[in-house]
């Protein structure tokens, strides 16, 4: 559509009121516009189909490895099936059990309790730390701080969980530290304490997620216009006001992304818990991820496991969709 | 957060629902879309409801996609099992043709399986054993799928029979038991590998597997520490054993090493239940016989004892956080007088603790009573669709040969397959392996093997035994509640 004329008079082309520079510039008489539009439609129609063609390999892989298994999971959730032998259709019985079995409901409650540790703590700490790092740590120290904070992301979760379970053990680092500062009364084998096991596991999640959030926030801060801070300073704003008035609104998208990632990590958590407590003590840290795995692969109740998986998926979507909508809004 | 709260300055405002307001102009948050119908004013009342509204085009596409997947996907799951060929004519002779035997075993048995395969191939050069190892914790879940696959192995390690017989995945070994004379072995040895005609109830009926050895659980003791608390010979009754635990505790030692993150206090628990309850009644429960119940005086009494032992502090601190490897390490390093575990630890203990470790079975309540101990065959089965059934059965029988028996004992510490009348495999005198072999012979004399409670159903261990055992030692459940919770989980699983 663009012509040599546009290049010679870029201002005029850009200023075109209805987005059709060709008419504005008298290159195409208005009565011939309809034919142009028709031609344009034809060409986009063609490109739409060729677009699908290009997408085909990826779509095929996506379909075979994501959509079909998802459809199968939905299908299995309506059966009583041991995974190998013949299955019997049971209607919504599996779903009924997911919502009535206190053990399965408690797994979902635990997942939401983990939200505090996987989402709230990392985002709050991440905001504070990234603000501090931006203020005080420039140059080499800043790089070291960023790298150190991001490091937990690189460690495989299973390895992290094992290392943490050593630290939480009765002779572990956590208790040694508590004894050192005279808090012997608080020492306990954290992961086998019915009250403290879930918070202890949750903190492993906080440790992993904080680095990710901090690094995301730091990069978000880098793109906030410096002049906003200068203007705020001229207005007499202190660092705390600056944070709430400029940094926080400026990081809206990054916060949205962090909230989404961490909510998914919390609700769908599996590896940290499987490697550290396996749901124990009792059922104090049993989350849907571990319960699904056990139901499907050790208890051979594929139907019930599928139903719980579907419920978990819907829960994750219900939590994440509103946040995604928020983030997807156009920037002011 | 209060709606009127002004954050950071008069001009910027963060309101509920994350609307960002600057000088009265909304910069972000939800703007009410006008294109979509607002049914019942939902969108106005709940701003977040917009997030869930999807355009008709998107929902139609999604619906279509899902319908296609479900309808076009497949029929009833599990209904596409191909028929197996009829089994071959039974032969106890190995043909001279070159054959390959595909064997799937657990990686935790790697050393033993490799040694057995090598020894077998040396004796029978026409057979090539193709050994595939799968992770031991994953194998029980993978085994049914491997057996049902298009290319099933010829021999597979069976941790549990599960629903393999019901699903027609295993070869009935009765004809081979007749041909090879396996019926002459002590009856309780093979009980756990038998399944009745209903395909589910174990303990009697046709034979579906043969062992390459037996696990055996009991009490290890640190000889120095046991002597220090005045134990001159292994206890003869449960009461005497309990007195020794009390003496250990009084001496400031951890009395009984056990791990419970994995619920393995269950070994000690069953050790007691085996003595307090009727062996056959408990066995019937494990084999899921009709009407069998866990609700017995013996199981309740065992739960009371375990809870009391926990209250007295006989178990290590934080037993619920310990796993079996940690406890083994601590016992080797000299913590604890007694250690409840199995014979698969014997080789390691002999190596690490030299002559300082002994073993005895949980004694009966009455010194003259018969020995009963939890012991499970390390069973292998022949998938129904294997094309080398005769060769595989020949290998199973060979597992009872003297060569195989000494490998079983020496490499893995397992109790050997085969008859107790066969010569006992040689082990170092004074070693704990020797003590284990004696205990094994005693047990066979009274024909007192019993299966592991956790093997009753595929799910009982994770759904009830582990969590309930953790609650029990912590005092968060009563012995009565423990027994009924285990029974409830069992009934629910079998009922479903």
Short mmCIF file of C-alpha atoms in Angstrom, two decimals, chain B residues 1 4 15 18 47 67 75 79 87 118 147 156 171 188 284 293 333 366 393 400 404 416 479 486:
data_model
loop_
_atom_site.label_atom_id
_atom_site.label_comp_id
_atom_site.label_asym_id
_atom_site.label_seq_id
_atom_site.Cartn_x
_atom_site.Cartn_y
_atom_site.Cartn_z
CA UNK B 1 -8.20 -2.16 51.22
CA UNK B 4 -11.08 5.84 49.22
CA UNK B 15 -9.00 1.20 44.17
CA UNK B 18 -7.13 -2.97 40.85
CA UNK B 47 -16.32 -6.84 37.70
CA UNK B 67 -16.47 -32.88 21.20
CA UNK B 75 -14.18 -46.31 22.59
CA UNK B 79 -11.38 -52.50 25.62
CA UNK B 87 -0.15 -71.42 25.91
CA UNK B 118 25.23 -64.27 33.71
CA UNK B 147 2.65 -56.79 30.10
CA UNK B 156 8.82 -59.57 34.73
CA UNK B 171 0.53 -67.07 32.58
CA UNK B 188 3.29 -70.39 52.95
CA UNK B 284 -7.02 -63.47 54.71
CA UNK B 293 -11.76 -57.33 58.32
CA UNK B 333 26.98 -44.88 62.55
CA UNK B 366 4.52 -67.20 74.31
CA UNK B 393 9.53 -71.28 33.31
CA UNK B 400 16.02 -72.69 43.07
CA UNK B 404 21.25 -69.37 42.09
CA UNK B 416 17.02 -68.18 49.11
CA UNK B 479 -5.53 -47.19 68.16
CA UNK B 486 -7.32 -48.66 57.64
#
